[in-house]
Amino acid sequence: MKWFKRLLIAFFSLGLLGIGAIIAAYFYVLPDLPDVTTLKTVKLQTPLRIYSSDGKLISQFGEKRRIPLKLEEIPKPLLQAFIATEDARFYEHRGIDPIGILRAASVMLTTGQKKQGASTITMQVARNFFLTRDKTIIRKVKEIFISIHIEQLLTKDEILELYVNRIYLGQRAYGVGAAAQVYYGKEVSELTLPEMAVIAGLPKAPSTLNPITSKTRAMARRNVVLMRMNEVGYINNAEYQAAVASPITAKYHGAVIDLYAPYISEMARDYLVAKLGEEEAYTGGYDIYTTVDSKLQLDAQKALRNNVYSYDERHGYRGRVKELWTKTALEPEEITAKLKQTGAFQGMFPAAVLSVNEQTATVMNAKGETIELPWDGIKWARKFITNKRQGKAPKLASDVLKPGEQIWIRNNGNFWQLSQVPLVASALVSLDPHDGAIRNLVGGFSFYTSQYNRVTQAKRQLGSNIKPFIYSAALEKGYTLATLINNAPINKPDTRQGTAWRPKNSPDVYGGPTRLRVGLAQSINVMSVRAMRYAGLDATIAELVKFGFDPADLPRNESIALGSPSVTPLQVVTAFSVFANGGYLVEPYFIERVETANGDIVEQANPTLACKPAVTEQPVTNDDPFAAMANELQASTTTVESLPVIDEAHQCGDENSRYAPQIISEQTAFLITEALKSVIWGGGDWSKGTGWNGTAWRAARVVKRRDIAGKTGTTNESRDTWFSGFNPKLATTVWVGFDDHSQELGRTSWNANGAKDQISLAEAGAKTAGPGWNEFMKDALAGTPEVPTSVPEGIVSARIDLATGKLTRKTDYTSKFEYFIAGTEPTEYVTEQEDNSDIFIDEPEDDLFQ
């Protein structure tokens, strides 16, 4: 019995030593143990996501992909797969599993290999949140004590929820929600049993067991998971046999981008990073909802792309990308291998020319498909010489293409055609004139080749897009749409220029005294200068500042009347919105709201509204003898009639709203809009020979709506071209030019009458930027009702003589009704002598107008 007593004493002593060692270890690591109560409020690192206003995902930023889920959102078989594989006694132990430890030790002693882990799910949570993956005894001791604390603080379901959302599962996917998307492009609720088993098998070794890069290992691990599920009773034999017979179907799925809008998403990213810092912005799980409408954004991208292609093709073909072979053609496999080295680009695809016929060519794309290019897709390719010169029009396909060449092709919607990467730049942006919301923004032809956002960053000379603001200043000084301004050469130079600055019309023709409406509609330069002189240089600059232009960008000389200031497209569309909304300068904004991962709104836009505050009940405060009684009644539950603030037709918002300043009167905004409609629709009576075009008559033919107004713009030597316009619901600006300001947009030429006469036209606002605006507005406004003209109070109409702008009693083609601000309408009637004068009619080619 002595040996038995000694054995008991030995075991007791060892037990005491063990307990003492545990206590000592606890106190040794206690100072380094983290506060596990932080798990109660843990914020899982999730990426920043950018959305359109209608909920389309635009972009995602952040190294870690994670989609946090509630436990009840995760299928039960998936949870069971993790438990069966990682910790079968999870719901029975208290953080550490002595039985699991003994089993793992026994396996190791008998086999000499570590085939079974002893870490519980709780211990993995402890390690993932608080510890490194260093394999040291001290780290393991800390892991054990942290696990015990976690079990004391959280329920089993809370621990499991943290685990399935935190665990790394390869391919930058953290948690089961992200893993389901990355490997299968599915929500977790859509996963099959074999797919769940693949994901549940990943925590052991996410890289080596990856089902994308290591299918054989992933299948073996998946089958182990299914076997464990069968052993513990989570699935039956039939389910097990069916699942292990399934193939591995995983493949990489990137973030599911619904709408590619990189320029606006970059603006949103910059905004949040500047506000919160990179770490918080990229991991805080914020969702930014922009003001961009997905349909309008797609319309804008298509219109800009098509317009840039059109410009580029007008100026000629710059030749092949490279030569793939010269004499002996490559095998199809060799061709496709070479083509795959070049990715698709803005709707263009690399292709190899296989053969060239008389007026067709056969090409092969990177998929090995053969495509025939028709003559309509080739004949545009005159040789590029300079931006001002192009070669002769090709007569045969062999004049353009040769077998063995690598080229670009694109489908223009009707057929495949030869293409090339454009060199010209462009920008397009639209605002809601009512509150300044940016509805679409395209900062360039390709974000891939240039991240430079021309909408917000490119300051370019405005050209004749400035003229509506010049005439606005003149109207506020007393001019009317019927005022005659002398359309004659200016002989008195502006001495502020330093040289004798004598502006000329384009084309260099002059028609004498001309009504203001016609001068703006036909963009007559000398009339704009004279209108600016009438208003005064200081008053004109003050007017431009009111419209939001930076005083530092406004030169103090008369060149301002023709658009010498350099401004951004966003500034321009904001200024044009003033005419669209009745005179209010709204603040453009692009972020509607910012939400946390759980849907809490942390920031909500409060835009400026283009209207007056809504009528509110106001106490009577005058000296009326009944004032005291009225105030007393108003303070009680009895309702009394309140004093109206303004006309109810122009009220909006509530007590929390912000209101845009009204910088010009509603009447001035209306008159400028009417003149800008003439830019598109012209005037006069064509059947009587008095009809005339505005510079943007093509917009009338394309958009086919009477509620649109706009203005072309071209700078000296055609370096910048603009078109800005609007209807009451949407204002849009398009700019086209080169990023290198020294480059001119040039001229295009072609042969008329066979090959005898060569016609050459300069690029200009109507020809270069206008088509992009026309196509966009046609698509953007399609299906929306035309907004009828609403004449504001304080506007009257009177019949005027077209030649003199004076009142007339005639009702024939020599007269028309014109709008006036009440009190400014003419009072003098045209005399008989004046009535016989010639009516000024000018029918220029709009392409030559600024």
PDB file of N, CA and C in Angstrom, residues 652-719:
ATOM      1  N   CYS A 652     -40.820  75.323 -51.907  1.00  0.00           N
ATOM      2  CA  CYS A 652     -40.375  73.936 -51.786  1.00  0.00           C
ATOM      3  C   CYS A 652     -39.630  73.784 -50.474  1.00  0.00           C
ATOM      4  N   GLY A 653     -39.269  72.546 -50.150  1.00  0.00           N
ATOM      5  CA  GLY A 653     -38.462  72.294 -48.969  1.00  0.00           C
ATOM      6  C   GLY A 653     -39.245  72.337 -47.675  1.00  0.00           C
ATOM      7  N   ASP A 654     -38.492  72.319 -46.573  1.00  0.00           N
ATOM      8  CA  ASP A 654     -39.096  72.393 -45.246  1.00  0.00           C
ATOM      9  C   ASP A 654     -38.187  73.216 -44.350  1.00  0.00           C
ATOM     10  N   GLU A 655     -38.431  73.124 -43.042  1.00  0.00           N
ATOM     11  CA  GLU A 655     -37.670  73.975 -42.123  1.00  0.00           C
ATOM     12  C   GLU A 655     -36.193  73.628 -42.066  1.00  0.00           C
ATOM     13  N   ASN A 656     -35.830  72.423 -42.537  1.00  0.00           N
ATOM     14  CA  ASN A 656     -34.420  72.008 -42.499  1.00  0.00           C
ATOM     15  C   ASN A 656     -33.697  72.239 -43.827  1.00  0.00           C
ATOM     16  N   SER A 657     -34.396  72.761 -44.810  1.00  0.00           N
ATOM     17  CA  SER A 657     -33.818  72.904 -46.145  1.00  0.00           C
ATOM     18  C   SER A 657     -32.892  74.108 -46.241  1.00  0.00           C
ATOM     19  N   ARG A 658     -31.946  73.993 -47.189  1.00  0.00           N
ATOM     20  CA  ARG A 658     -31.100  75.125 -47.549  1.00  0.00           C
ATOM     21  C   ARG A 658     -31.549  75.629 -48.919  1.00  0.00           C
ATOM     22  N   TYR A 659     -31.421  76.919 -49.126  1.00  0.00           N
ATOM     23  CA  TYR A 659     -31.920  77.510 -50.361  1.00  0.00           C
ATOM     24  C   TYR A 659     -30.808  78.221 -51.111  1.00  0.00           C
ATOM     25  N   ALA A 660     -30.808  78.022 -52.425  1.00  0.00           N
ATOM     26  CA  ALA A 660     -29.792  78.643 -53.274  1.00  0.00           C
ATOM     27  C   ALA A 660     -30.082  80.131 -53.414  1.00  0.00           C
ATOM     28  N   PRO A 661     -29.048  80.956 -53.489  1.00  0.00           N
ATOM     29  CA  PRO A 661     -29.283  82.391 -53.692  1.00  0.00           C
ATOM     30  C   PRO A 661     -29.812  82.649 -55.096  1.00  0.00           C
ATOM     31  N   GLN A 662     -30.747  83.558 -55.217  1.00  0.00           N
ATOM     32  CA  GLN A 662     -31.248  83.934 -56.539  1.00  0.00           C
ATOM     33  C   GLN A 662     -30.366  85.067 -57.046  1.00  0.00           C
ATOM     34  N   ILE A 663     -29.549  84.767 -58.073  1.00  0.00           N
ATOM     35  CA  ILE A 663     -28.523  85.719 -58.504  1.00  0.00           C
ATOM     36  C   ILE A 663     -28.986  86.594 -59.663  1.00  0.00           C
ATOM     37  N   ILE A 664     -29.980  86.117 -60.427  1.00  0.00           N
ATOM     38  CA  ILE A 664     -30.621  86.954 -61.438  1.00  0.00           C
ATOM     39  C   ILE A 664     -32.122  86.752 -61.292  1.00  0.00           C
ATOM     40  N   SER A 665     -32.875  87.658 -61.842  1.00  0.00           N
ATOM     41  CA  SER A 665     -34.328  87.547 -61.713  1.00  0.00           C
ATOM     42  C   SER A 665     -34.854  86.401 -62.561  1.00  0.00           C
ATOM     43  N   GLU A 666     -35.999  85.920 -62.178  1.00  0.00           N
ATOM     44  CA  GLU A 666     -36.644  84.865 -62.953  1.00  0.00           C
ATOM     45  C   GLU A 666     -36.930  85.347 -64.369  1.00  0.00           C
ATOM     46  N   GLN A 667     -37.198  86.647 -64.499  1.00  0.00           N
ATOM     47  CA  GLN A 667     -37.502  87.205 -65.815  1.00  0.00           C
ATOM     48  C   GLN A 667     -36.264  87.219 -66.720  1.00  0.00           C
ATOM     49  N   THR A 668     -35.100  87.594 -66.158  1.00  0.00           N
ATOM     50  CA  THR A 668     -33.867  87.580 -66.948  1.00  0.00           C
ATOM     51  C   THR A 668     -33.512  86.156 -67.360  1.00  0.00           C
ATOM     52  N   ALA A 669     -33.648  85.213 -66.429  1.00  0.00           N
ATOM     53  CA  ALA A 669     -33.366  83.815 -66.742  1.00  0.00           C
ATOM     54  C   ALA A 669     -34.265  83.328 -67.875  1.00  0.00           C
ATOM     55  N   PHE A 670     -35.520  83.729 -67.843  1.00  0.00           N
ATOM     56  CA  PHE A 670     -36.467  83.319 -68.880  1.00  0.00           C
ATOM     57  C   PHE A 670     -36.061  83.876 -70.239  1.00  0.00           C
ATOM     58  N   LEU A 671     -35.698  85.153 -70.301  1.00  0.00           N
ATOM     59  CA  LEU A 671     -35.351  85.774 -71.578  1.00  0.00           C
ATOM     60  C   LEU A 671     -34.086  85.157 -72.184  1.00  0.00           C
ATOM     61  N   ILE A 672     -33.069  84.923 -71.357  1.00  0.00           N
ATOM     62  CA  ILE A 672     -31.856  84.282 -71.879  1.00  0.00           C
ATOM     63  C   ILE A 672     -32.181  82.875 -72.374  1.00  0.00           C
ATOM     64  N   THR A 673     -33.027  82.158 -71.649  1.00  0.00           N
ATOM     65  CA  THR A 673     -33.428  80.810 -72.086  1.00  0.00           C
ATOM     66  C   THR A 673     -34.135  80.865 -73.429  1.00  0.00           C
ATOM     67  N   GLU A 674     -35.011  81.860 -73.605  1.00  0.00           N
ATOM     68  CA  GLU A 674     -35.697  81.996 -74.889  1.00  0.00           C
ATOM     69  C   GLU A 674     -34.707  82.236 -76.024  1.00  0.00           C
ATOM     70  N   ALA A 675     -33.696  83.068 -75.763  1.00  0.00           N
ATOM     71  CA  ALA A 675     -32.685  83.317 -76.798  1.00  0.00           C
ATOM     72  C   ALA A 675     -31.860  82.055 -77.069  1.00  0.00           C
ATOM     73  N   LEU A 676     -31.582  81.277 -76.016  1.00  0.00           N
ATOM     74  CA  LEU A 676     -30.813  80.042 -76.192  1.00  0.00           C
ATOM     75  C   LEU A 676     -31.632  78.968 -76.911  1.00  0.00           C
ATOM     76  N   LYS A 677     -32.948  79.062 -76.845  1.00  0.00           N
ATOM     77  CA  LYS A 677     -33.771  78.167 -77.664  1.00  0.00           C
ATOM     78  C   LYS A 677     -33.594  78.505 -79.145  1.00  0.00           C
ATOM     79  N   SER A 678     -33.392  79.796 -79.423  1.00  0.00           N
ATOM     80  CA  SER A 678     -33.178  80.200 -80.812  1.00  0.00           C
ATOM     81  C   SER A 678     -31.837  79.716 -81.332  1.00  0.00           C
ATOM     82  N   VAL A 679     -30.854  79.462 -80.451  1.00  0.00           N
ATOM     83  CA  VAL A 679     -29.592  78.871 -80.868  1.00  0.00           C
ATOM     84  C   VAL A 679     -29.859  77.533 -81.549  1.00  0.00           C
ATOM     85  N   ILE A 680     -30.866  76.825 -81.049  1.00  0.00           N
ATOM     86  CA  ILE A 680     -31.212  75.496 -81.574  1.00  0.00           C
ATOM     87  C   ILE A 680     -32.274  75.575 -82.666  1.00  0.00           C
ATOM     88  N   TRP A 681     -33.290  76.375 -82.431  1.00  0.00           N
ATOM     89  CA  TRP A 681     -34.443  76.362 -83.332  1.00  0.00           C
ATOM     90  C   TRP A 681     -34.442  77.492 -84.354  1.00  0.00           C
ATOM     91  N   GLY A 682     -33.542  78.465 -84.196  1.00  0.00           N
ATOM     92  CA  GLY A 682     -33.503  79.561 -85.145  1.00  0.00           C
ATOM     93  C   GLY A 682     -34.740  80.432 -85.059  1.00  0.00           C
ATOM     94  N   GLY A 683     -35.088  81.044 -86.158  1.00  0.00           N
ATOM     95  CA  GLY A 683     -36.252  81.933 -86.157  1.00  0.00           C
ATOM     96  C   GLY A 683     -36.674  82.287 -87.563  1.00  0.00           C
ATOM     97  N   GLY A 684     -37.627  83.184 -87.643  1.00  0.00           N
ATOM     98  CA  GLY A 684     -38.131  83.626 -88.935  1.00  0.00           C
ATOM     99  C   GLY A 684     -39.063  82.615 -89.581  1.00  0.00           C
ATOM    100  N   ASP A 685     -39.393  82.867 -90.808  1.00  0.00           N
ATOM    101  CA  ASP A 685     -40.333  82.034 -91.561  1.00  0.00           C
ATOM    102  C   ASP A 685     -39.633  81.574 -92.835  1.00  0.00           C
ATOM    103  N   TRP A 686     -39.263  80.305 -92.868  1.00  0.00           N
ATOM    104  CA  TRP A 686     -38.531  79.801 -94.024  1.00  0.00           C
ATOM    105  C   TRP A 686     -39.378  79.854 -95.300  1.00  0.00           C
ATOM    106  N   SER A 687     -40.681  79.693 -95.160  1.00  0.00           N
ATOM    107  CA  SER A 687     -41.540  79.724 -96.351  1.00  0.00           C
ATOM    108  C   SER A 687     -41.594  81.114 -96.967  1.00  0.00           C
ATOM    109  N   LYS A 688     -41.294  82.133 -96.158  1.00  0.00           N
ATOM    110  CA  LYS A 688     -41.301  83.511 -96.648  1.00  0.00           C
ATOM    111  C   LYS A 688     -39.894  84.008 -96.946  1.00  0.00           C
ATOM    112  N   GLY A 689     -38.908  83.131 -96.774  1.00  0.00           N
ATOM    113  CA  GLY A 689     -37.545  83.538 -97.055  1.00  0.00           C
ATOM    114  C   GLY A 689     -36.875  84.300 -95.936  1.00  0.00           C
ATOM    115  N   THR A 690     -37.490  84.330 -94.774  1.00  0.00           N
ATOM    116  CA  THR A 690     -36.904  85.085 -93.653  1.00  0.00           C
ATOM    117  C   THR A 690     -36.354  84.164 -92.575  1.00  0.00           C
ATOM    118  N   GLY A 691     -36.366  82.868 -92.828  1.00  0.00           N
ATOM    119  CA  GLY A 691     -35.889  81.940 -91.799  1.00  0.00           C
ATOM    120  C   GLY A 691     -34.388  82.028 -91.596  1.00  0.00           C
ATOM    121  N   TRP A 692     -33.949  81.780 -90.379  1.00  0.00           N
ATOM    122  CA  TRP A 692     -32.508  81.771 -90.083  1.00  0.00           C
ATOM    123  C   TRP A 692     -32.200  80.689 -89.055  1.00  0.00           C
ATOM    124  N   ASN A 693     -30.987  80.173 -89.150  1.00  0.00           N
ATOM    125  CA  ASN A 693     -30.529  79.109 -88.251  1.00  0.00           C
ATOM    126  C   ASN A 693     -29.754  79.687 -87.086  1.00  0.00           C
ATOM    127  N   GLY A 694     -29.874  79.023 -85.947  1.00  0.00           N
ATOM    128  CA  GLY A 694     -28.938  79.257 -84.873  1.00  0.00           C
ATOM    129  C   GLY A 694     -27.726  78.369 -85.080  1.00  0.00           C
ATOM    130  N   THR A 695     -26.711  78.538 -84.271  1.00  0.00           N
ATOM    131  CA  THR A 695     -25.478  77.778 -84.481  1.00  0.00           C
ATOM    132  C   THR A 695     -25.633  76.299 -84.168  1.00  0.00           C
ATOM    133  N   ALA A 696     -26.683  75.928 -83.450  1.00  0.00           N
ATOM    134  CA  ALA A 696     -26.844  74.522 -83.040  1.00  0.00           C
ATOM    135  C   ALA A 696     -28.104  73.909 -83.629  1.00  0.00           C
ATOM    136  N   TRP A 697     -28.385  74.204 -84.911  1.00  0.00           N
ATOM    137  CA  TRP A 697     -29.620  73.708 -85.513  1.00  0.00           C
ATOM    138  C   TRP A 697     -29.678  72.190 -85.569  1.00  0.00           C
ATOM    139  N   ARG A 698     -28.502  71.514 -85.545  1.00  0.00           N
ATOM    140  CA  ARG A 698     -28.526  70.046 -85.575  1.00  0.00           C
ATOM    141  C   ARG A 698     -29.218  69.460 -84.345  1.00  0.00           C
ATOM    142  N   ALA A 699     -29.122  70.155 -83.219  1.00  0.00           N
ATOM    143  CA  ALA A 699     -29.757  69.652 -81.997  1.00  0.00           C
ATOM    144  C   ALA A 699     -31.260  69.532 -82.169  1.00  0.00           C
ATOM    145  N   ALA A 700     -31.837  70.468 -82.921  1.00  0.00           N
ATOM    146  CA  ALA A 700     -33.285  70.404 -83.168  1.00  0.00           C
ATOM    147  C   ALA A 700     -33.643  69.148 -83.933  1.00  0.00           C
ATOM    148  N   ARG A 701     -32.793  68.758 -84.884  1.00  0.00           N
ATOM    149  CA  ARG A 701     -33.082  67.592 -85.715  1.00  0.00           C
ATOM    150  C   ARG A 701     -32.849  66.281 -84.962  1.00  0.00           C
ATOM    151  N   VAL A 702     -31.913  66.284 -84.002  1.00  0.00           N
ATOM    152  CA  VAL A 702     -31.589  65.050 -83.283  1.00  0.00           C
ATOM    153  C   VAL A 702     -32.472  64.868 -82.056  1.00  0.00           C
ATOM    154  N   VAL A 703     -32.540  65.894 -81.214  1.00  0.00           N
ATOM    155  CA  VAL A 703     -33.267  65.767 -79.943  1.00  0.00           C
ATOM    156  C   VAL A 703     -34.767  65.896 -80.145  1.00  0.00           C
ATOM    157  N   LYS A 704     -35.167  66.758 -81.074  1.00  0.00           N
ATOM    158  CA  LYS A 704     -36.577  66.895 -81.474  1.00  0.00           C
ATOM    159  C   LYS A 704     -37.487  67.228 -80.303  1.00  0.00           C
ATOM    160  N   ARG A 705     -37.070  68.206 -79.517  1.00  0.00           N
ATOM    161  CA  ARG A 705     -37.906  68.685 -78.401  1.00  0.00           C
ATOM    162  C   ARG A 705     -37.845  70.210 -78.397  1.00  0.00           C
ATOM    163  N   ARG A 706     -38.966  70.826 -78.037  1.00  0.00           N
ATOM    164  CA  ARG A 706     -39.025  72.280 -78.000  1.00  0.00           C
ATOM    165  C   ARG A 706     -38.625  72.851 -76.638  1.00  0.00           C
ATOM    166  N   ASP A 707     -38.370  71.974 -75.659  1.00  0.00           N
ATOM    167  CA  ASP A 707     -38.031  72.492 -74.322  1.00  0.00           C
ATOM    168  C   ASP A 707     -36.523  72.502 -74.077  1.00  0.00           C
ATOM    169  N   ILE A 708     -35.714  72.464 -75.138  1.00  0.00           N
ATOM    170  CA  ILE A 708     -34.264  72.476 -74.963  1.00  0.00           C
ATOM    171  C   ILE A 708     -33.691  73.816 -75.401  1.00  0.00           C
ATOM    172  N   ALA A 709     -32.604  74.203 -74.746  1.00  0.00           N
ATOM    173  CA  ALA A 709     -31.906  75.439 -75.062  1.00  0.00           C
ATOM    174  C   ALA A 709     -30.425  75.178 -74.882  1.00  0.00           C
ATOM    175  N   GLY A 710     -29.573  75.914 -75.607  1.00  0.00           N
ATOM    176  CA  GLY A 710     -28.151  75.644 -75.455  1.00  0.00           C
ATOM    177  C   GLY A 710     -27.286  76.652 -76.166  1.00  0.00           C
ATOM    178  N   LYS A 711     -25.978  76.467 -76.012  1.00  0.00           N
ATOM    179  CA  LYS A 711     -25.017  77.391 -76.628  1.00  0.00           C
ATOM    180  C   LYS A 711     -23.750  76.649 -77.025  1.00  0.00           C
ATOM    181  N   THR A 712     -23.289  76.916 -78.232  1.00  0.00           N
ATOM    182  CA  THR A 712     -22.023  76.383 -78.711  1.00  0.00           C
ATOM    183  C   THR A 712     -20.874  77.237 -78.176  1.00  0.00           C
ATOM    184  N   GLY A 713     -19.653  76.714 -78.294  1.00  0.00           N
ATOM    185  CA  GLY A 713     -18.486  77.478 -77.876  1.00  0.00           C
ATOM    186  C   GLY A 713     -17.232  76.960 -78.542  1.00  0.00           C
ATOM    187  N   THR A 714     -16.433  77.873 -79.100  1.00  0.00           N
ATOM    188  CA  THR A 714     -15.163  77.509 -79.728  1.00  0.00           C
ATOM    189  C   THR A 714     -14.141  78.580 -79.383  1.00  0.00           C
ATOM    190  N   THR A 715     -12.933  78.184 -79.071  1.00  0.00           N
ATOM    191  CA  THR A 715     -11.881  79.149 -78.756  1.00  0.00           C
ATOM    192  C   THR A 715     -10.978  79.365 -79.970  1.00  0.00           C
ATOM    193  N   ASN A 716     -10.064  80.309 -79.846  1.00  0.00           N
ATOM    194  CA  ASN A 716      -9.143  80.613 -80.932  1.00  0.00           C
ATOM    195  C   ASN A 716      -8.406  79.359 -81.397  1.00  0.00           C
ATOM    196  N   GLU A 717      -8.289  79.225 -82.698  1.00  0.00           N
ATOM    197  CA  GLU A 717      -7.572  78.118 -83.326  1.00  0.00           C
ATOM    198  C   GLU A 717      -8.165  76.757 -82.966  1.00  0.00           C
ATOM    199  N   SER A 718      -9.422  76.769 -82.562  1.00  0.00           N
ATOM    200  CA  SER A 718     -10.150  75.527 -82.250  1.00  0.00           C
ATOM    201  C   SER A 718      -9.388  74.633 -81.280  1.00  0.00           C
ATOM    202  N   ARG A 719      -8.925  75.215 -80.183  1.00  0.00           N
ATOM    203  CA  ARG A 719      -8.235  74.409 -79.173  1.00  0.00           C
ATOM    204  C   ARG A 719      -9.239  73.807 -78.178  1.00  0.00           C
TER     205      ARG A 719
END
